[in-house]
Structure formats: C-alpha cells, structure tokens
Amino acid sequence: MRIDFERGISNSRPFEPQGLGLVPMVVEQSGRGERAYDIYSRLLKERVIFLVGPVNDATANLVVAQMLFLESENPDKDIYFYINSPGCSVSAGLAIYDTMQFIKPDVSTLC
C-alpha cells in the first residue's frame, strides 16, 4: 500500500473533516490494477466510520447512510465509530443514536 497526499476542498466532499486541508489517499494494487481511495473511504471498507466536526443534518445523514450500508454488506460484523465533535444539533445526534440502536451490527464508539 502506498500513501499519497492530496489537497482536499471541504465544499466538494461533504464528508471530509472540516479544517483539514490534506486528505491522505491510499493506492491499492491488485491483479486488476491500481485503485486510489481517500483514507475515509478506505477505512469504510474496514467498517470504520469517522464523525469529525459539528453534528448537523448533513453529517448525520452521511453517518446514518454509512451505518445502513455497512449493515447491508454484513449484518453480523461490528462497526467502529470514531467521534471527534463538539456536538451541535440534538435531532441530528439522535438520528445517529437511533440508527445505532436500530441496526443489527454492534457499534463500538470512541470519542
């Protein structure tokens, strides 16, 4: 695995952590060629979700969608949820919490 750095623009990628100008890119090589992922997409393949920055409707929708996607991929495998947030919208936070309770996989959180 090779890691490159690419300058990210937070407006173009709504799931990108705000305030971070560089988002690492991971390049995987296989028999079919090379594939580049931003680090957050690559970690999602390993069932790791990140929430960085204020919790609002947009960030909550992304986290909920990622949890539902991972459940559909494998309902028996745990999900790891890393949170670095000051909080913010109660209703958006409750949407994330409700989804964590609703889906079958256990969700381990680290704040």
N, CA, C and O atoms as a MOPAC input file, in Angstrom:
PM7 MOZYME 1SCF
protein

 N      0.83800 1    -1.16800 1     0.00000 1
 C      0.00000 1     0.00000 1     0.00000 1
 C      0.88700 1     1.23800 1     0.00000 1
 O      1.87900 1     1.29800 1     0.72700 1
 N      0.53000 1     2.21800 1    -0.81300 1
 C      1.26900 1     3.47100 1    -0.91100 1
 C      0.33400 1     4.60300 1    -0.48900 1
 O     -0.84100 1     4.59500 1    -0.85600 1
 N      0.82700 1     5.56300 1     0.26400 1
 C      0.00400 1     6.69100 1     0.70000 1
 C      0.52600 1     7.96000 1     0.04900 1
 O      1.71000 1     8.28400 1     0.14400 1
 N     -0.39100 1     8.68400 1    -0.62300 1
 C     -0.09700 1     9.99000 1    -1.19900 1
 C     -0.97700 1    11.01100 1    -0.48700 1
 O     -1.94600 1    10.64400 1     0.17700 1
 N     -0.64400 1    12.28300 1    -0.62400 1
 C     -1.47500 1    13.33000 1    -0.04900 1
 C     -2.03400 1    14.20900 1    -1.15900 1
 O     -1.34100 1    14.56000 1    -2.11300 1
 N     -3.30100 1    14.55100 1    -1.00700 1
 C     -3.98500 1    15.38400 1    -1.99000 1
 C     -4.67400 1    16.51300 1    -1.23400 1
 O     -5.25600 1    16.28300 1    -0.17400 1
 N     -4.61400 1    17.71300 1    -1.76100 1
 C     -5.28600 1    18.82900 1    -1.10900 1
 C     -6.78800 1    18.68300 1    -1.33300 1
 O     -7.25800 1    18.63900 1    -2.47000 1
 N     -7.53100 1    18.60900 1    -0.23200 1
 C     -8.98000 1    18.47000 1    -0.30800 1
 C     -9.66600 1    19.81200 1    -0.17400 1
 O     -9.12600 1    20.73500 1     0.43700 1
 N    -10.83300 1    19.92000 1    -0.73200 1
 C    -11.64400 1    21.12400 1    -0.62100 1
 C    -12.93000 1    20.70200 1     0.06500 1
 O    -13.69700 1    19.91300 1    -0.48800 1
 N    -13.17800 1    21.22100 1     1.27300 1
 C    -14.27900 1    20.71500 1     2.07900 1
 C    -15.64100 1    20.92100 1     1.42200 1
 O    -16.57100 1    20.17200 1     1.72000 1
 N    -15.79200 1    21.90300 1     0.54500 1
 C    -17.08100 1    22.09800 1    -0.11900 1
 C    -17.35800 1    21.02700 1    -1.16000 1
 O    -18.51800 1    20.74700 1    -1.45900 1
 N    -16.31500 1    20.42200 1    -1.71900 1
 C    -16.53100 1    19.43300 1    -2.77000 1
 C    -16.81400 1    18.04600 1    -2.21400 1
 O    -17.38000 1    17.20700 1    -2.91500 1
 N    -16.43700 1    17.79300 1    -0.98200 1
 C    -16.66700 1    16.49400 1    -0.35200 1
 C    -17.31000 1    16.74300 1     1.00600 1
 O    -16.61600 1    17.11100 1     1.95300 1
 N    -18.61900 1    16.55100 1     1.12000 1
 C    -19.28700 1    16.90200 1     2.36900 1
 C    -18.86600 1    16.04800 1     3.55700 1
 O    -19.07400 1    16.46100 1     4.69800 1
 N    -18.28100 1    14.87100 1     3.33300 1
 C    -17.88800 1    14.01900 1     4.45300 1
 C    -16.47000 1    14.27800 1     4.92100 1
 O    -16.01900 1    13.66400 1     5.88900 1
 N    -15.76300 1    15.17100 1     4.25600 1
 C    -14.39300 1    15.48600 1     4.62800 1
 C    -14.38000 1    16.25900 1     5.93700 1
 O    -15.16400 1    17.19400 1     6.10100 1
 N    -13.52200 1    15.89800 1     6.86100 1
 C    -13.44700 1    16.65400 1     8.10400 1
 C    -13.10400 1    18.11300 1     7.83500 1
 O    -12.19400 1    18.41900 1     7.06400 1
 N    -13.83500 1    18.99600 1     8.47100 1
 C    -13.59800 1    20.41000 1     8.26100 1
 C    -12.31200 1    20.82100 1     8.94400 1
 O    -11.96900 1    20.30100 1    10.00600 1
 N    -11.60700 1    21.74600 1     8.34200 1
 C    -10.38400 1    22.24900 1     8.91700 1
 C     -9.14700 1    21.45500 1     8.52000 1
 O     -8.02800 1    21.86200 1     8.83300 1
 N     -9.32900 1    20.33900 1     7.84400 1
 C     -8.18000 1    19.56000 1     7.39400 1
 C     -7.96700 1    19.84000 1     5.92000 1
 O     -8.83400 1    19.54500 1     5.09700 1
 N     -6.83200 1    20.40000 1     5.58500 1
 C     -6.54700 1    20.72200 1     4.19800 1
 C     -6.04500 1    19.53700 1     3.40600 1
 O     -6.22800 1    19.48300 1     2.19000 1
 N     -5.41300 1    18.58200 1     4.07600 1
 C     -4.86200 1    17.42800 1     3.38500 1
 C     -5.64300 1    16.17900 1     3.76100 1
 O     -5.84300 1    15.88900 1     4.94100 1
 N     -6.07700 1    15.45300 1     2.76000 1
 C     -6.74200 1    14.17400 1     2.99200 1
 C     -5.88100 1    13.10600 1     2.34400 1
 O     -5.70300 1    13.11500 1     1.12600 1
 N     -5.34500 1    12.19000 1     3.13100 1
 C     -4.48400 1    11.15600 1     2.56100 1
 C     -5.22900 1    10.29600 1     1.55100 1
 O     -6.40900 1     9.98700 1     1.71800 1
 N     -4.52100 1     9.92400 1     0.51300 1
 C     -5.04100 1     8.99600 1    -0.48900 1
 C     -4.25900 1     7.69700 1    -0.35900 1
 O     -3.03300 1     7.70500 1    -0.24700 1
 N     -4.97400 1     6.59300 1    -0.37600 1
 C     -4.36000 1     5.27600 1    -0.29700 1
 C     -4.49900 1     4.62300 1    -1.65900 1
 O     -5.59900 1     4.55300 1    -2.20700 1
 N     -3.40100 1     4.15000 1    -2.20400 1
 C     -3.41400 1     3.48800 1    -3.50400 1
 C     -3.19400 1     2.00200 1    -3.27200 1
 O     -2.16100 1     1.59000 1    -2.74300 1
 N     -4.18300 1     1.19600 1    -3.67800 1
 C     -4.07400 1    -0.25500 1    -3.55100 1
 C     -3.75800 1    -0.84400 1    -4.91000 1
 O     -4.26600 1    -0.38900 1    -5.93500 1
 N     -2.91900 1    -1.85100 1    -4.90400 1
 C     -2.59400 1    -2.53700 1    -6.14700 1
 C     -3.11800 1    -3.95800 1    -6.06800 1
 O     -2.98000 1    -4.63200 1    -5.04700 1
 N     -3.72200 1    -4.40200 1    -7.16200 1
 C     -4.21900 1    -5.77200 1    -7.24800 1
 C     -3.91500 1    -6.29300 1    -8.64400 1
 O     -3.29000 1    -5.60400 1    -9.45000 1
 N     -4.34700 1    -7.47900 1    -8.91600 1
 C     -4.15500 1    -8.05500 1   -10.23800 1
 C     -4.91000 1    -7.30300 1   -11.31800 1
 O     -4.59700 1    -7.42100 1   -12.50200 1
 N     -5.90100 1    -6.53500 1   -10.90900 1
 C     -6.71400 1    -5.77400 1   -11.86300 1
 C     -6.19600 1    -4.35700 1   -12.05400 1
 O     -6.76200 1    -3.60100 1   -12.84400 1
 N     -5.13300 1    -3.97800 1   -11.35000 1
 C     -4.57300 1    -2.63700 1   -11.49900 1
 C     -4.55700 1    -1.88800 1   -10.18500 1
 O     -4.64900 1    -2.48200 1    -9.11100 1
 N     -4.43700 1    -0.56400 1   -10.28400 1
 C     -4.39400 1     0.29900 1    -9.11200 1
 C     -5.74300 1     0.94100 1    -8.87400 1
 O     -6.50200 1     1.20000 1    -9.80700 1
 N     -6.03100 1     1.19300 1    -7.59900 1
 C     -7.25100 1     1.89300 1    -7.22700 1
 C     -6.89900 1     2.85300 1    -6.10400 1
 O     -6.29700 1     2.45100 1    -5.10900 1
 N     -7.27000 1     4.11800 1    -6.25400 1
 C     -6.98700 1     5.13000 1    -5.23300 1
 C     -8.25700 1     5.43100 1    -4.44400 1
 O     -9.33500 1     5.59400 1    -5.01500 1
 N     -8.11200 1     5.49900 1    -3.14800 1
 C     -9.20900 1     5.83800 1    -2.24200 1
 C     -8.76200 1     6.99300 1    -1.36500 1
 O     -7.58600 1     7.08600 1    -1.01200 1
 N     -9.70200 1     7.88900 1    -1.00200 1
 C     -9.38000 1     8.78400 1     0.09500 1
 C     -9.40200 1     7.91400 1     1.34900 1
 O    -10.07500 1     6.88300 1     1.37400 1
 N     -8.68800 1     8.31200 1     2.36800 1
 C     -8.49000 1     7.45800 1     3.53700 1
 C     -9.80800 1     7.08600 1     4.21000 1
 O     -9.93100 1     5.98500 1     4.74600 1
 N    -10.79300 1     7.98100 1     4.19300 1
 C    -12.06300 1     7.70500 1     4.85400 1
 C    -12.85700 1     6.63500 1     4.10800 1
 O    -13.51100 1     5.80300 1     4.73700 1
 N    -12.80900 1     6.64600 1     2.79100 1
 C    -13.47100 1     5.60000 1     2.00300 1
 C    -12.78800 1     4.25800 1     2.21200 1
 O    -13.44600 1     3.22100 1     2.29800 1
 N    -11.47800 1     4.28700 1     2.29100 1
 C    -10.74000 1     3.03200 1     2.50700 1
 C    -11.04700 1     2.45500 1     3.88300 1
 O    -11.22500 1     1.24500 1     4.02300 1
 N    -11.11100 1     3.30700 1     4.89200 1
 C    -11.43900 1     2.82600 1     6.23100 1
 C    -12.87900 1     2.33100 1     6.31200 1
 O    -13.17500 1     1.42400 1     7.09000 1
 N    -13.77400 1     2.91200 1     5.52200 1
 C    -15.15600 1     2.43400 1     5.49300 1
 C    -15.20500 1     0.98200 1     5.02800 1
 O    -16.04900 1     0.21200 1     5.48600 1
 N    -14.30900 1     0.60800 1     4.12500 1
 C    -14.23000 1    -0.79500 1     3.70500 1
 C    -13.89400 1    -1.71000 1     4.87700 1
 O    -14.24700 1    -2.88900 1     4.87600 1
 N    -13.21000 1    -1.15600 1     5.87400 1
 C    -12.85200 1    -1.92000 1     7.07800 1
 C    -13.87900 1    -1.71100 1     8.18900 1
 O    -13.65200 1    -2.10000 1     9.33400 1
 N    -15.02500 1    -1.08500 1     7.83900 1
 C    -16.14300 1    -0.87400 1     8.75400 1
 C    -15.82200 1     0.16800 1     9.83500 1
 O    -16.27100 1     0.05700 1    10.97500 1
 N    -15.04300 1     1.17100 1     9.45500 1
 C    -14.69100 1     2.26800 1    10.35200 1
 C    -15.36000 1     3.53800 1     9.83000 1
 O    -15.20100 1     3.90100 1     8.66400 1
 N    -16.11300 1     4.21000 1    10.70700 1
 C    -16.80500 1     5.45700 1    10.36200 1
 C    -16.21600 1     6.57200 1    11.21800 1
 O    -15.96400 1     6.38400 1    12.40800 1
 N    -16.00000 1     7.73100 1    10.60500 1
 C    -15.49900 1     8.90400 1    11.31700 1
 C    -16.55100 1     9.99900 1    11.30500 1
 O    -17.21300 1    10.22900 1    10.29200 1
 N    -16.70000 1    10.67300 1    12.44200 1
 C    -17.50300 1    11.89300 1    12.52600 1
 C    -16.59300 1    12.95800 1    13.11900 1
 O    -16.23800 1    12.90100 1    14.29600 1
 N    -16.22000 1    13.93000 1    12.29200 1
 C    -15.31100 1    14.99200 1    12.71700 1
 C    -16.01000 1    16.32200 1    12.48800 1
 O    -16.47300 1    16.60200 1    11.38200 1
 N    -16.08700 1    17.13800 1    13.52400 1
 C    -16.71100 1    18.44300 1    13.40700 1
 C    -18.11400 1    18.44000 1    13.98900 1
 O    -18.55400 1    17.44100 1    14.55700 1
 N    -18.81500 1    19.55600 1    13.84800 1
 C    -20.15400 1    19.67400 1    14.42400 1
 C    -21.13400 1    18.65600 1    13.84100 1
 O    -21.06400 1    18.30700 1    12.66300 1
 N    -22.03900 1    18.19300 1    14.68600 1
 C    -23.09900 1    17.29200 1    14.23100 1
 C    -24.23300 1    18.16000 1    13.70500 1
 O    -24.82700 1    18.94200 1    14.44700 1
 N    -24.52400 1    18.01300 1    12.42600 1
 C    -25.64500 1    18.72600 1    11.81900 1
 C    -26.38600 1    17.73800 1    10.92300 1
 O    -26.01900 1    16.56500 1    10.85700 1
 N    -27.41400 1    18.19800 1    10.24100 1
 C    -28.20300 1    17.28500 1     9.40800 1
 C    -27.35700 1    16.61600 1     8.33200 1
 O    -27.53100 1    15.42700 1     8.06400 1
 N    -26.44700 1    17.35700 1     7.71500 1
 C    -25.63400 1    16.79600 1     6.63200 1
 C    -24.69600 1    15.70900 1     7.14600 1
 O    -24.61100 1    14.63300 1     6.55600 1
 N    -23.98900 1    15.98600 1     8.24700 1
 C    -23.06200 1    14.97600 1     8.76500 1
 C    -23.81700 1    13.77600 1     9.31400 1
 O    -23.36700 1    12.64100 1     9.16100 1
 N    -24.95800 1    14.01200 1     9.95200 1
 C    -25.75700 1    12.89500 1    10.47200 1
 C    -26.26600 1    12.01800 1     9.33500 1
 O    -26.25200 1    10.79200 1     9.44500 1
 N    -26.71300 1    12.63000 1     8.24900 1
 C    -27.19100 1    11.84200 1     7.10600 1
 C    -26.08400 1    10.95600 1     6.55300 1
 O    -26.33500 1     9.80500 1     6.19400 1
 N    -24.86800 1    11.47500 1     6.47900 1
 C    -23.74700 1    10.67800 1     5.97800 1
 C    -23.42700 1     9.51700 1     6.90800 1
 O    -23.20100 1     8.39800 1     6.44900 1
 N    -23.40600 1     9.77500 1     8.20300 1
 C    -23.11000 1     8.70700 1     9.16400 1
 C    -24.20200 1     7.64400 1     9.13500 1
 O    -23.90400 1     6.45000 1     9.12900 1
 N    -25.45600 1     8.06600 1     9.11600 1
 C    -26.57600 1     7.11800 1     9.05800 1
 C    -26.49400 1     6.28000 1     7.78900 1
 O    -26.66600 1     5.06200 1     7.83700 1
 N    -26.23200 1     6.91800 1     6.66000 1
 C    -26.12800 1     6.18000 1     5.39300 1
 C    -24.98500 1     5.17000 1     5.44300 1
 O    -25.13000 1     4.05000 1     4.95300 1
 N    -23.85000 1     5.55300 1     6.03100 1
 C    -22.72300 1     4.62900 1     6.13000 1
 C    -23.06700 1     3.44700 1     7.02800 1
 O    -22.70300 1     2.31300 1     6.71700 1
 N    -23.75600 1     3.69100 1     8.12800 1
 C    -24.15300 1     2.59200 1     9.01400 1
 C    -25.11900 1     1.64100 1     8.32000 1
 O    -24.97700 1     0.42200 1     8.42300 1
 N    -26.09500 1     2.19200 1     7.61700 1
 C    -27.05900 1     1.34600 1     6.90700 1
 C    -26.38000 1     0.55400 1     5.79800 1
 O    -26.70500 1    -0.61200 1     5.57600 1
 N    -25.44500 1     1.18100 1     5.10600 1
 C    -24.69600 1     0.48000 1     4.06000 1
 C    -23.90100 1    -0.68100 1     4.64900 1
 O    -23.94400 1    -1.79500 1     4.12800 1
 N    -23.17600 1    -0.41700 1     5.73600 1
 C    -22.36900 1    -1.47300 1     6.34400 1
 C    -23.24000 1    -2.60600 1     6.86800 1
 O    -22.84800 1    -3.77100 1     6.80500 1
 N    -24.42200 1    -2.27100 1     7.38600 1
 C    -25.34400 1    -3.33200 1     7.81900 1
 C    -25.77200 1    -4.18400 1     6.63600 1
 O    -25.84900 1    -5.40700 1     6.75000 1
 N    -26.05000 1    -3.55400 1     5.50100 1
 C    -26.48400 1    -4.31700 1     4.32600 1
 C    -25.35800 1    -5.18700 1     3.77800 1
 O    -25.61500 1    -6.24900 1     3.20900 1
 N    -24.11000 1    -4.74500 1     3.94500 1
 C    -22.95700 1    -5.52800 1     3.49400 1
 C    -22.75700 1    -6.77500 1     4.34700 1
 O    -22.51200 1    -7.85800 1     3.81700 1
 N    -22.86100 1    -6.62700 1     5.66300 1
 C    -22.67300 1    -7.75500 1     6.57500 1
 C    -23.31100 1    -7.41200 1     7.91900 1
 O    -22.70500 1    -6.71200 1     8.73100 1
 N    -24.53400 1    -7.89900 1     8.16000 1
 C    -25.23600 1    -7.54300 1     9.39400 1
 C    -24.64300 1    -8.16600 1    10.65600 1
 O    -25.03700 1    -7.80200 1    11.76400 1
 N    -23.70500 1    -9.09400 1    10.50500 1
 C    -23.14200 1    -9.77900 1    11.67000 1
 C    -21.77200 1    -9.25700 1    12.09100 1
 O    -21.21000 1    -9.72900 1    13.07900 1
 N    -21.23400 1    -8.30100 1    11.36400 1
 C    -19.88700 1    -7.79900 1    11.64900 1
 C    -19.97000 1    -6.42000 1    12.30100 1
 O    -20.72900 1    -5.56000 1    11.85600 1
 N    -19.18100 1    -6.21700 1    13.36000 1
 C    -19.21100 1    -4.96000 1    14.11200 1
 C    -18.79100 1    -3.75800 1    13.27000 1
 O    -18.09700 1    -3.88700 1    12.26100 1
 N    -19.23800 1    -2.58100 1    13.72500 1
 C    -18.88700 1    -1.29500 1    13.11900 1
 C    -18.13300 1    -0.49400 1    14.17800 1
 O    -18.48000 1    -0.53200 1    15.35800 1
 N    -17.10900 1     0.22600 1    13.75100 1
 C    -16.30400 1     1.04900 1    14.65400 1
 C    -16.52700 1     2.51500 1    14.29500 1
 O    -16.30100 1     2.92600 1    13.15700 1
 N    -16.97200 1     3.29600 1    15.27400 1
 C    -17.40100 1     4.66800 1    15.05000 1
 C    -16.52900 1     5.60600 1    15.88800 1
 O    -16.59800 1     5.60100 1    17.11700 1
 N    -15.71100 1     6.41000 1    15.20800 1
 C    -14.81900 1     7.36300 1    15.86400 1
 C    -15.44700 1     8.75200 1    15.80200 1
 O    -15.83000 1     9.22400 1    14.73200 1
 N    -15.54700 1     9.39900 1    16.96000 1
 C    -16.21700 1    10.69700 1    17.05100 1
 C    -15.24600 1    11.74200 1    17.59600 1
 O    -14.64800 1    11.56200 1    18.65700 1
 N    -15.10300 1    12.83400 1    16.85000 1
 C    -14.33600 1    13.99100 1    17.30200 1
 C    -15.20600 1    15.20500 1    17.00400 1
 O    -15.05100 1    15.85800 1    15.97200 1
 N    -16.12500 1    15.49700 1    17.92400 1
 C    -17.13800 1    16.50500 1    17.65000 1
 C    -17.46800 1    17.29100 1    18.91200 1
 O    -17.48600 1    16.73300 1    20.01000 1
 N    -17.73200 1    18.59300 1    18.75500 1
 C    -18.17800 1    19.37800 1    19.89900 1
 C    -19.67700 1    19.22200 1    20.15700 1
 O    -20.20000 1    19.77700 1    21.12300 1
 N    -20.36600 1    18.47400 1    19.30300 1
 C    -21.81300 1    18.33800 1    19.43000 1
 C    -22.50400 1    19.24600 1    18.43700 1
 O    -21.96200 1    19.51600 1    17.36500 1
 N    -23.66900 1    19.71300 1    18.76600 1
 C    -24.42900 1    20.69800 1    17.98200 1
 C    -25.89600 1    20.33400 1    17.98100 1
 O    -26.57300 1    20.49100 1    18.99700 1
 N    -26.40400 1    19.84500 1    16.84800 1
 C    -27.83100 1    19.59700 1    16.68600 1
 C    -28.27300 1    18.33900 1    17.43700 1
 O    -27.77800 1    17.24200 1    17.18200 1
 N    -29.20700 1    18.51900 1    18.36200 1
 C    -29.71600 1    17.38100 1    19.13000 1
 C    -30.45000 1    16.40700 1    18.22200 1
 O    -30.24100 1    15.19800 1    18.32400 1
 N    -31.30200 1    16.90500 1    17.33900 1
 C    -32.07300 1    15.99800 1    16.47100 1
 C    -31.15800 1    15.21400 1    15.53200 1
 O    -31.41800 1    14.04100 1    15.26400 1
 N    -30.10200 1    15.83400 1    15.03300 1
 C    -29.15700 1    15.11900 1    14.17100 1
 C    -28.41400 1    14.05200 1    14.97300 1
 O    -28.22100 1    12.93700 1    14.48900 1
 N    -28.00100 1    14.38200 1    16.18500 1
 C    -27.33700 1    13.40300 1    17.04500 1
 C    -28.24500 1    12.24500 1    17.39100 1
 O    -27.79900 1    11.09800 1    17.44300 1
 N    -29.52300 1    12.53200 1    17.63000 1
 C    -30.47600 1    11.45800 1    17.93200 1
 C    -30.72000 1    10.56300 1    16.72300 1
 O    -30.97000 1     9.36800 1    16.88300 1
 N    -30.65100 1    11.11700 1    15.52900 1
 C    -30.79300 1    10.29300 1    14.32300 1
 C    -29.65800 1     9.27300 1    14.25200 1
 O    -29.88000 1     8.11300 1    13.90500 1
 N    -28.45000 1     9.70900 1    14.58000 1
 C    -27.30800 1     8.78400 1    14.59900 1
 C    -27.50500 1     7.74000 1    15.68900 1
 O    -27.32000 1     6.54600 1    15.45000 1
 N    -27.87700 1     8.18300 1    16.88300 1
 C    -28.08000 1     7.25900 1    18.00100 1
 C    -29.17600 1     6.24200 1    17.68400 1
 O    -29.00400 1     5.04600 1    17.92200 1
 N    -30.29600 1     6.71300 1    17.15200 1
 C    -31.39600 1     5.80400 1    16.80600 1
 C    -30.95700 1     4.76400 1    15.78800 1
 O    -31.34300 1     3.59900 1    15.88400 1
 N    -30.16000 1     5.17300 1    14.82100 1
 C    -29.66700 1     4.23000 1    13.81200 1
 C    -28.74600 1     3.20700 1    14.45700 1
 O    -28.80700 1     2.02400 1    14.12200 1
 N    -27.89500 1     3.64400 1    15.37600 1
 C    -27.01400 1     2.70900 1    16.07900 1
 C    -27.82800 1     1.65300 1    16.82500 1
 O    -27.43300 1     0.48900 1    16.87900 1
 N    -28.95400 1     2.05300 1    17.39700 1
 C    -29.80400 1     1.11300 1    18.12400 1
 C    -30.61000 1     0.22500 1    17.18300 1
 O    -30.93600 1    -0.91200 1    17.52600 1
 N    -30.93000 1     0.73700 1    16.00400 1
 C    -31.79400 1     0.03700 1    15.05100 1
 C    -31.06900 1    -1.06800 1    14.29100 1
 O    -31.62900 1    -2.14300 1    14.08000 1
 N    -29.83700 1    -0.81300 1    13.88200 1
 C    -29.14100 1    -1.78000 1    13.03400 1
 C    -28.67200 1    -2.97900 1    13.85600 1
 O    -28.49200 1    -2.89300 1    15.07000 1
 N    -28.48200 1    -4.09400 1    13.16300 1
 C    -28.09000 1    -5.33400 1    13.82800 1
 C    -26.63400 1    -5.34500 1    14.30100 1
 O    -26.37100 1    -5.81300 1    15.40900 1
 N    -25.68200 1    -4.84900 1    13.51000 1
 C    -24.29100 1    -4.91500 1    13.98300 1
 C    -24.08500 1    -4.09900 1    15.25700 1
 O    -24.70000 1    -3.04800 1    15.44000 1
 N    -23.21900 1    -4.59100 1    16.12800 1
 C    -22.81700 1    -3.79000 1    17.27800 1
 C    -21.96700 1    -2.62900 1    16.78000 1
 O    -21.14600 1    -2.78800 1    15.87700 1
 N    -22.17600 1    -1.45800 1    17.38100 1
 C    -21.40200 1    -0.27400 1    17.01700 1
 C    -20.54500 1     0.11200 1    18.21900 1
 O    -21.06800 1     0.49000 1    19.26700 1
 N    -19.24000 1     0.01500 1    18.06100 1
 C    -18.29800 1     0.42900 1    19.10400 1
 C    -17.92300 1     1.87400 1    18.84500 1
 O    -17.55200 1     2.23500 1    17.72800 1
 N    -18.01900 1     2.70600 1    19.88200 1
 C    -17.70400 1     4.12200 1    19.70800 1
 C    -16.43100 1     4.48300 1    20.46700 1
 O    -16.11300 1     3.90900 1    21.50800 1
 N    -15.72000 1     5.45100 1    19.90900 1
 C    -14.54200 1     6.00400 1    20.55900 1
 C    -14.59500 1     7.51100 1    20.37200 1
 O    -14.61500 1     8.00000 1    19.24300 1
 N    -14.61800 1     8.24600 1    21.47400 1
 C    -14.69200 1     9.70900 1    21.40600 1
 C    -13.37700 1    10.32100 1    21.80900 1
 O    -13.24200 1    11.54500 1    21.81600 1

